JSON list of C-alpha atoms in Angstrom, two decimals:
[
{"chain": "A", "resi": 1, "resn": "GLY", "atom": "CA", "xyz": [-32.01, 79.54, 32.24]},
{"chain": "A", "resi": 2, "resn": "TRP", "atom": "CA", "xyz": [-35.04, 80.02, 31.05]},
{"chain": "A", "resi": 3, "resn": "GLY", "atom": "CA", "xyz": [-34.48, 78.13, 28.02]},
{"chain": "A", "resi": 4, "resn": "GLU", "atom": "CA", "xyz": [-33.70, 74.92, 29.72]},
{"chain": "A", "resi": 5, "resn": "LYS", "atom": "CA", "xyz": [-36.36, 75.12, 31.87]},
{"chain": "A", "resi": 6, "resn": "LYS", "atom": "CA", "xyz": [-39.30, 75.61, 28.80]},
{"chain": "A", "resi": 7, "resn": "ALA", "atom": "CA", "xyz": [-37.60, 72.68, 27.17]},
{"chain": "A", "resi": 8, "resn": "SER", "atom": "CA", "xyz": [-37.57, 70.71, 30.08]},
{"chain": "A", "resi": 9, "resn": "GLU", "atom": "CA", "xyz": [-41.54, 71.48, 30.50]},
{"chain": "A", "resi": 10, "resn": "ILE", "atom": "CA", "xyz": [-42.15, 70.79, 26.83]},
{"chain": "A", "resi": 11, "resn": "LEU", "atom": "CA", "xyz": [-40.17, 67.09, 26.87]},
{"chain": "A", "resi": 12, "resn": "ASP", "atom": "CA", "xyz": [-42.05, 66.30, 30.30]},
{"chain": "A", "resi": 13, "resn": "ALA", "atom": "CA", "xyz": [-45.47, 67.05, 28.99]},
{"chain": "A", "resi": 14, "resn": "TYR", "atom": "CA", "xyz": [-44.85, 65.38, 25.53]},
{"chain": "A", "resi": 15, "resn": "GLY", "atom": "CA", "xyz": [-42.25, 62.80, 27.05]},
{"chain": "A", "resi": 16, "resn": "TYR", "atom": "CA", "xyz": [-43.34, 59.70, 24.83]},
{"chain": "A", "resi": 17, "resn": "GLU", "atom": "CA", "xyz": [-43.84, 61.96, 21.59]},
{"chain": "A", "resi": 18, "resn": "GLU", "atom": "CA", "xyz": [-41.61, 60.02, 18.79]},
{"chain": "A", "resi": 19, "resn": "TRP", "atom": "CA", "xyz": [-39.65, 63.74, 18.31]},
{"chain": "A", "resi": 20, "resn": "SER", "atom": "CA", "xyz": [-39.32, 63.85, 21.88]},
{"chain": "A", "resi": 21, "resn": "THR", "atom": "CA", "xyz": [-36.43, 61.93, 23.12]},
{"chain": "A", "resi": 22, "resn": "PRO", "atom": "CA", "xyz": [-34.35, 62.88, 20.13]},
{"chain": "A", "resi": 23, "resn": "ALA", "atom": "CA", "xyz": [-34.99, 66.08, 21.36]},
{"chain": "A", "resi": 24, "resn": "ARG", "atom": "CA", "xyz": [-34.23, 65.44, 24.98]},
{"chain": "A", "resi": 25, "resn": "ILE", "atom": "CA", "xyz": [-30.69, 63.68, 23.79]},
{"chain": "A", "resi": 26, "resn": "ARG", "atom": "CA", "xyz": [-30.07, 67.54, 22.14]},
{"chain": "A", "resi": 27, "resn": "LEU", "atom": "CA", "xyz": [-30.81, 69.40, 25.32]},
{"chain": "A", "resi": 28, "resn": "GLY", "atom": "CA", "xyz": [-28.42, 67.53, 26.93]},
{"chain": "A", "resi": 29, "resn": "GLN", "atom": "CA", "xyz": [-25.81, 67.82, 24.68]},
{"chain": "A", "resi": 30, "resn": "ALA", "atom": "CA", "xyz": [-26.21, 71.82, 24.54]},
{"chain": "A", "resi": 31, "resn": "LEU", "atom": "CA", "xyz": [-26.06, 71.39, 28.66]},
{"chain": "A", "resi": 32, "resn": "LEU", "atom": "CA", "xyz": [-23.28, 69.79, 28.74]},
{"chain": "A", "resi": 33, "resn": "GLU", "atom": "CA", "xyz": [-21.47, 71.78, 26.25]},
{"chain": "A", "resi": 34, "resn": "ALA", "atom": "CA", "xyz": [-22.62, 74.92, 27.79]},
{"chain": "A", "resi": 35, "resn": "ASP", "atom": "CA", "xyz": [-20.20, 73.30, 30.70]},
{"chain": "A", "resi": 36, "resn": "ARG", "atom": "CA", "xyz": [-23.65, 72.15, 32.88]},
{"chain": "A", "resi": 37, "resn": "PRO", "atom": "CA", "xyz": [-23.10, 68.34, 33.08]},
{"chain": "A", "resi": 38, "resn": "GLU", "atom": "CA", "xyz": [-25.10, 68.42, 36.42]},
{"chain": "A", "resi": 39, "resn": "LYS", "atom": "CA", "xyz": [-28.13, 69.72, 33.84]},
{"chain": "A", "resi": 40, "resn": "ALA", "atom": "CA", "xyz": [-27.48, 67.14, 31.37]},
{"chain": "A", "resi": 41, "resn": "ILE", "atom": "CA", "xyz": [-27.54, 64.34, 33.80]},
{"chain": "A", "resi": 42, "resn": "PRO", "atom": "CA", "xyz": [-31.16, 63.98, 34.58]},
{"chain": "A", "resi": 43, "resn": "GLN", "atom": "CA", "xyz": [-31.50, 64.53, 30.11]},
{"chain": "A", "resi": 44, "resn": "PHE", "atom": "CA", "xyz": [-30.02, 61.07, 29.88]},
{"chain": "A", "resi": 45, "resn": "GLU", "atom": "CA", "xyz": [-30.76, 59.42, 32.56]},
{"chain": "A", "resi": 46, "resn": "TRP", "atom": "CA", "xyz": [-34.44, 60.17, 31.86]},
{"chain": "A", "resi": 47, "resn": "VAL", "atom": "CA", "xyz": [-33.31, 58.53, 27.72]},
{"chain": "A", "resi": 48, "resn": "LEU", "atom": "CA", "xyz": [-31.97, 55.79, 30.23]},
{"chain": "A", "resi": 49, "resn": "VAL", "atom": "CA", "xyz": [-34.69, 54.65, 32.18]},
{"chain": "A", "resi": 50, "resn": "GLU", "atom": "CA", "xyz": [-37.80, 55.61, 30.71]},
{"chain": "A", "resi": 51, "resn": "GLN", "atom": "CA", "xyz": [-36.45, 54.59, 27.04]},
{"chain": "A", "resi": 52, "resn": "ARG", "atom": "CA", "xyz": [-34.30, 52.24, 27.30]},
{"chain": "A", "resi": 53, "resn": "GLN", "atom": "CA", "xyz": [-35.01, 50.01, 24.54]},
{"chain": "A", "resi": 54, "resn": "SER", "atom": "CA", "xyz": [-34.59, 53.15, 22.41]},
{"chain": "A", "resi": 55, "resn": "VAL", "atom": "CA", "xyz": [-32.09, 53.24, 20.08]},
{"chain": "A", "resi": 56, "resn": "TRP", "atom": "CA", "xyz": [-31.34, 56.20, 21.59]},
{"chain": "A", "resi": 57, "resn": "ALA", "atom": "CA", "xyz": [-30.74, 54.55, 24.90]},
{"chain": "A", "resi": 58, "resn": "PRO", "atom": "CA", "xyz": [-26.16, 53.80, 23.62]},
{"chain": "A", "resi": 59, "resn": "LYS", "atom": "CA", "xyz": [-25.87, 57.71, 23.11]},
{"chain": "A", "resi": 60, "resn": "ALA", "atom": "CA", "xyz": [-27.85, 58.55, 26.37]},
{"chain": "A", "resi": 61, "resn": "ARG", "atom": "CA", "xyz": [-25.48, 56.15, 28.48]},
{"chain": "A", "resi": 62, "resn": "TYR", "atom": "CA", "xyz": [-22.47, 57.55, 26.57]},
{"chain": "A", "resi": 63, "resn": "PHE", "atom": "CA", "xyz": [-23.37, 61.01, 26.80]},
{"chain": "A", "resi": 64, "resn": "LEU", "atom": "CA", "xyz": [-24.25, 60.13, 30.69]},
{"chain": "A", "resi": 65, "resn": "ALA", "atom": "CA", "xyz": [-20.33, 59.17, 31.10]},
{"chain": "A", "resi": 66, "resn": "MET", "atom": "CA", "xyz": [-18.89, 62.16, 29.84]},
{"chain": "A", "resi": 67, "resn": "SER", "atom": "CA", "xyz": [-21.37, 63.97, 31.49]},
{"chain": "A", "resi": 68, "resn": "TRP", "atom": "CA", "xyz": [-19.92, 62.60, 34.87]},
{"chain": "A", "resi": 69, "resn": "ILE", "atom": "CA", "xyz": [-16.53, 62.90, 33.89]},
{"chain": "A", "resi": 70, "resn": "ALA", "atom": "CA", "xyz": [-17.14, 66.84, 32.98]},
{"chain": "A", "resi": 71, "resn": "MET", "atom": "CA", "xyz": [-18.19, 66.77, 36.91]},
{"chain": "A", "resi": 72, "resn": "HIS", "atom": "CA", "xyz": [-14.74, 65.35, 37.81]},
{"chain": "A", "resi": 73, "resn": "THR", "atom": "CA", "xyz": [-12.90, 68.44, 39.38]},
{"chain": "A", "resi": 74, "resn": "GLY", "atom": "CA", "xyz": [-9.60, 67.16, 39.37]},
{"chain": "A", "resi": 75, "resn": "THR", "atom": "CA", "xyz": [-7.21, 64.27, 40.36]},
{"chain": "A", "resi": 76, "resn": "VAL", "atom": "CA", "xyz": [-7.43, 65.75, 44.46]},
{"chain": "A", "resi": 77, "resn": "TYR", "atom": "CA", "xyz": [-10.88, 65.96, 44.68]},
{"chain": "A", "resi": 78, "resn": "ASP", "atom": "CA", "xyz": [-13.73, 63.54, 44.83]},
{"chain": "A", "resi": 79, "resn": "SER", "atom": "CA", "xyz": [-13.07, 60.85, 42.27]},
{"chain": "A", "resi": 80, "resn": "ALA", "atom": "CA", "xyz": [-16.67, 59.98, 42.56]},
{"chain": "A", "resi": 81, "resn": "PRO", "atom": "CA", "xyz": [-17.89, 61.67, 39.20]},
{"chain": "A", "resi": 82, "resn": "LEU", "atom": "CA", "xyz": [-14.90, 59.70, 37.71]},
{"chain": "A", "resi": 83, "resn": "GLN", "atom": "CA", "xyz": [-16.87, 56.30, 39.43]},
{"chain": "A", "resi": 84, "resn": "GLN", "atom": "CA", "xyz": [-19.93, 57.05, 37.91]},
{"chain": "A", "resi": 85, "resn": "ALA", "atom": "CA", "xyz": [-18.39, 57.90, 34.53]},
{"chain": "A", "resi": 86, "resn": "ARG", "atom": "CA", "xyz": [-17.20, 54.55, 34.62]},
{"chain": "A", "resi": 87, "resn": "ARG", "atom": "CA", "xyz": [-19.99, 52.08, 35.58]},
{"chain": "A", "resi": 88, "resn": "ASN", "atom": "CA", "xyz": [-21.80, 54.07, 32.96]},
{"chain": "A", "resi": 89, "resn": "LEU", "atom": "CA", "xyz": [-19.14, 53.59, 30.82]},
{"chain": "A", "resi": 90, "resn": "GLN", "atom": "CA", "xyz": [-19.05, 49.66, 31.46]},
{"chain": "A", "resi": 91, "resn": "ALA", "atom": "CA", "xyz": [-23.04, 49.37, 31.40]},
{"chain": "A", "resi": 92, "resn": "TYR", "atom": "CA", "xyz": [-22.49, 50.54, 27.45]},
{"chain": "A", "resi": 93, "resn": "LEU", "atom": "CA", "xyz": [-20.17, 48.32, 26.43]},
{"chain": "A", "resi": 94, "resn": "ASP", "atom": "CA", "xyz": [-22.05, 45.63, 28.17]},
{"chain": "A", "resi": 95, "resn": "ASP", "atom": "CA", "xyz": [-24.90, 46.24, 27.13]},
{"chain": "A", "resi": 96, "resn": "TYR", "atom": "CA", "xyz": [-24.09, 47.18, 23.03]},
{"chain": "A", "resi": 97, "resn": "THR", "atom": "CA", "xyz": [-21.80, 44.90, 22.23]},
{"chain": "A", "resi": 98, "resn": "ASN", "atom": "CA", "xyz": [-22.02, 45.89, 18.10]},
{"chain": "A", "resi": 99, "resn": "SER", "atom": "CA", "xyz": [-21.99, 49.16, 18.81]},
{"chain": "A", "resi": 100, "resn": "ASP", "atom": "CA", "xyz": [-19.92, 51.13, 16.22]},
{"chain": "A", "resi": 101, "resn": "ASP", "atom": "CA", "xyz": [-18.50, 53.15, 18.97]},
{"chain": "A", "resi": 102, "resn": "ILE", "atom": "CA", "xyz": [-17.39, 50.50, 20.79]},
{"chain": "A", "resi": 103, "resn": "GLU", "atom": "CA", "xyz": [-13.41, 51.23, 20.59]},
{"chain": "A", "resi": 104, "resn": "SER", "atom": "CA", "xyz": [-13.97, 54.86, 21.10]},
{"chain": "A", "resi": 105, "resn": "VAL", "atom": "CA", "xyz": [-15.48, 54.01, 24.42]},
{"chain": "A", "resi": 106, "resn": "ARG", "atom": "CA", "xyz": [-13.20, 51.66, 25.32]},
{"chain": "A", "resi": 107, "resn": "ALA", "atom": "CA", "xyz": [-10.44, 54.05, 25.07]},
{"chain": "A", "resi": 108, "resn": "ARG", "atom": "CA", "xyz": [-12.71, 56.81, 27.01]},
{"chain": "A", "resi": 109, "resn": "MET", "atom": "CA", "xyz": [-12.84, 53.78, 29.81]},
{"chain": "A", "resi": 110, "resn": "ARG", "atom": "CA", "xyz": [-8.54, 53.41, 29.32]},
{"chain": "A", "resi": 111, "resn": "ASP", "atom": "CA", "xyz": [-8.63, 57.84, 30.00]},
{"chain": "A", "resi": 112, "resn": "LEU", "atom": "CA", "xyz": [-10.99, 56.78, 33.18]},
{"chain": "A", "resi": 113, "resn": "ASP", "atom": "CA", "xyz": [-8.39, 54.26, 34.17]},
{"chain": "A", "resi": 114, "resn": "GLU", "atom": "CA", "xyz": [-5.47, 56.88, 33.74]},
{"chain": "A", "resi": 115, "resn": "LYS", "atom": "CA", "xyz": [-7.17, 59.52, 35.88]},
{"chain": "A", "resi": 116, "resn": "GLN", "atom": "CA", "xyz": [-8.19, 57.33, 38.74]},
{"chain": "A", "resi": 117, "resn": "ALA", "atom": "CA", "xyz": [-4.69, 55.70, 38.58]},
{"chain": "A", "resi": 118, "resn": "GLU", "atom": "CA", "xyz": [-3.25, 59.23, 39.22]},
{"chain": "A", "resi": 119, "resn": "LYS", "atom": "CA", "xyz": [-5.11, 59.87, 42.06]},
{"chain": "A", "resi": 120, "resn": "ASP", "atom": "CA", "xyz": [-4.51, 56.70, 43.70]},
{"chain": "A", "resi": 121, "resn": "PHE", "atom": "CA", "xyz": [-1.03, 57.43, 42.93]},
{"chain": "A", "resi": 122, "resn": "LEU", "atom": "CA", "xyz": [-1.03, 60.60, 44.19]},
{"chain": "A", "resi": 123, "resn": "THR", "atom": "CA", "xyz": [-2.73, 59.52, 47.14]},
{"chain": "A", "resi": 124, "resn": "ALA", "atom": "CA", "xyz": [0.29, 56.45, 47.88]},
{"chain": "A", "resi": 125, "resn": "GLU", "atom": "CA", "xyz": [2.76, 59.29, 47.79]},
{"chain": "A", "resi": 126, "resn": "HIS", "atom": "CA", "xyz": [1.48, 61.67, 49.99]},
{"chain": "A", "resi": 127, "resn": "TYR", "atom": "CA", "xyz": [1.27, 59.33, 52.37]},
{"chain": "A", "resi": 128, "resn": "ARG", "atom": "CA", "xyz": [4.77, 57.91, 51.26]},
{"chain": "A", "resi": 129, "resn": "GLY", "atom": "CA", "xyz": [5.90, 61.00, 52.17]},
{"chain": "A", "resi": 130, "resn": "ARG", "atom": "CA", "xyz": [4.23, 61.08, 55.75]},
{"chain": "A", "resi": 131, "resn": "SER", "atom": "CA", "xyz": [6.25, 57.86, 56.58]},
{"chain": "A", "resi": 132, "resn": "ARG", "atom": "CA", "xyz": [2.97, 56.60, 56.11]},
{"chain": "A", "resi": 133, "resn": "TRP", "atom": "CA", "xyz": [4.74, 53.33, 54.92]},
{"chain": "A", "resi": 134, "resn": "ARG", "atom": "CA", "xyz": [1.65, 50.31, 55.26]},
{"chain": "A", "resi": 135, "resn": "ALA", "atom": "CA", "xyz": [-0.56, 52.99, 53.99]},
{"chain": "A", "resi": 136, "resn": "ALA", "atom": "CA", "xyz": [1.44, 54.08, 50.66]},
{"chain": "A", "resi": 137, "resn": "ARG", "atom": "CA", "xyz": [1.84, 50.26, 50.19]},
{"chain": "A", "resi": 138, "resn": "VAL", "atom": "CA", "xyz": [-1.98, 49.61, 50.15]},
{"chain": "A", "resi": 139, "resn": "TYR", "atom": "CA", "xyz": [-2.55, 52.56, 47.85]},
{"chain": "A", "resi": 140, "resn": "TYR", "atom": "CA", "xyz": [0.67, 51.47, 45.34]},
{"chain": "A", "resi": 141, "resn": "LYS", "atom": "CA", "xyz": [-1.14, 47.91, 45.51]},
{"chain": "A", "resi": 142, "resn": "GLU", "atom": "CA", "xyz": [-4.30, 49.37, 44.36]},
{"chain": "A", "resi": 143, "resn": "VAL", "atom": "CA", "xyz": [-2.77, 50.81, 41.66]},
{"chain": "A", "resi": 144, "resn": "VAL", "atom": "CA", "xyz": [-0.78, 47.63, 40.06]},
{"chain": "A", "resi": 145, "resn": "ARG", "atom": "CA", "xyz": [-3.83, 45.77, 40.83]},
{"chain": "A", "resi": 146, "resn": "LEU", "atom": "CA", "xyz": [-6.57, 47.02, 39.15]},
{"chain": "A", "resi": 147, "resn": "TYR", "atom": "CA", "xyz": [-4.73, 49.17, 36.72]},
{"chain": "A", "resi": 148, "resn": "SER", "atom": "CA", "xyz": [-2.00, 47.55, 35.58]},
{"chain": "A", "resi": 149, "resn": "LEU", "atom": "CA", "xyz": [-2.31, 48.54, 32.31]},
{"chain": "A", "resi": 150, "resn": "THR", "atom": "CA", "xyz": [-1.66, 52.04, 33.15]},
{"chain": "A", "resi": 151, "resn": "THR", "atom": "CA", "xyz": [1.65, 54.00, 33.61]},
{"chain": "A", "resi": 152, "resn": "TRP", "atom": "CA", "xyz": [0.91, 55.23, 37.13]},
{"chain": "A", "resi": 153, "resn": "ALA", "atom": "CA", "xyz": [1.06, 51.14, 37.27]},
{"chain": "A", "resi": 154, "resn": "ASP", "atom": "CA", "xyz": [4.14, 51.23, 36.00]},
{"chain": "A", "resi": 155, "resn": "LYS", "atom": "CA", "xyz": [5.89, 53.55, 38.53]},
{"chain": "A", "resi": 156, "resn": "ALA", "atom": "CA", "xyz": [3.93, 52.15, 41.33]},
{"chain": "A", "resi": 157, "resn": "ARG", "atom": "CA", "xyz": [6.07, 48.60, 40.40]},
{"chain": "A", "resi": 158, "resn": "GLU", "atom": "CA", "xyz": [8.98, 50.95, 40.57]},
{"chain": "A", "resi": 159, "resn": "VAL", "atom": "CA", "xyz": [8.95, 52.29, 44.02]},
{"chain": "A", "resi": 160, "resn": "LEU", "atom": "CA", "xyz": [6.54, 49.17, 46.03]},
{"chain": "A", "resi": 161, "resn": "PRO", "atom": "CA", "xyz": [10.06, 47.43, 46.82]},
{"chain": "A", "resi": 162, "resn": "GLU", "atom": "CA", "xyz": [11.09, 50.06, 48.38]},
{"chain": "A", "resi": 163, "resn": "ILE", "atom": "CA", "xyz": [8.29, 50.29, 50.85]},
{"chain": "A", "resi": 164, "resn": "GLU", "atom": "CA", "xyz": [8.37, 47.29, 51.38]},
{"chain": "A", "resi": 165, "resn": "GLU", "atom": "CA", "xyz": [11.51, 47.59, 53.18]},
{"chain": "A", "resi": 166, "resn": "GLU", "atom": "CA", "xyz": [10.29, 50.11, 54.95]},
{"chain": "A", "resi": 167, "resn": "VAL", "atom": "CA", "xyz": [7.54, 48.33, 55.98]},
{"chain": "A", "resi": 168, "resn": "ALA", "atom": "CA", "xyz": [9.65, 45.90, 56.62]},
{"chain": "A", "resi": 169, "resn": "ARG", "atom": "CA", "xyz": [11.71, 47.92, 59.58]},
{"chain": "A", "resi": 170, "resn": "LEU", "atom": "CA", "xyz": [8.79, 48.56, 61.20]},
{"chain": "A", "resi": 171, "resn": "PRO", "atom": "CA", "xyz": [7.99, 46.80, 64.52]},
{"chain": "A", "resi": 172, "resn": "ARG", "atom": "CA", "xyz": [6.41, 43.82, 64.02]},
{"chain": "A", "resi": 173, "resn": "GLN", "atom": "CA", "xyz": [3.24, 44.47, 65.51]},
{"chain": "A", "resi": 174, "resn": "ASP", "atom": "CA", "xyz": [2.80, 47.31, 62.84]},
{"chain": "A", "resi": 175, "resn": "ARG", "atom": "CA", "xyz": [3.75, 45.61, 59.62]},
{"chain": "A", "resi": 176, "resn": "GLU", "atom": "CA", "xyz": [0.84, 43.93, 58.62]},
{"chain": "A", "resi": 177, "resn": "LYS", "atom": "CA", "xyz": [-1.58, 47.06, 59.87]}
]
């Protein structure tokens, strides 16, 4: 609302003052807590672009990832927010290897992997339920390949032999598609 707009205007006008970067981080956090991640994202991105060498950059990277996670509306919808969150968490791990929060970030990565694996597994189940064996096989194999340490990969490994049998029953020209 009005307060957010005024705070952003002040931060834009005094963007390089000593106090402005932590204030921008706090504004982003407040927006995230208010369930407005789409408004928080530009605050954190600004810090990463304009103040990437500052002590505030790791916090901005982390909260940017959390904002993208908050943008995710569920496993049956678009996974682009999860992919954005994962990219930001990976960048955090790559850039801030000595951070005190590294284990917390790794735990969040594992959570994201579980969510994405679930989404892909449910997509495979969708195809399996429609006897679309090749498509189901592709998704089950992706779950195992990309998210091998998740519970969904274990489930995919259990059903893959059955799926491979169904693919083998398909007419020869349809097997490799």
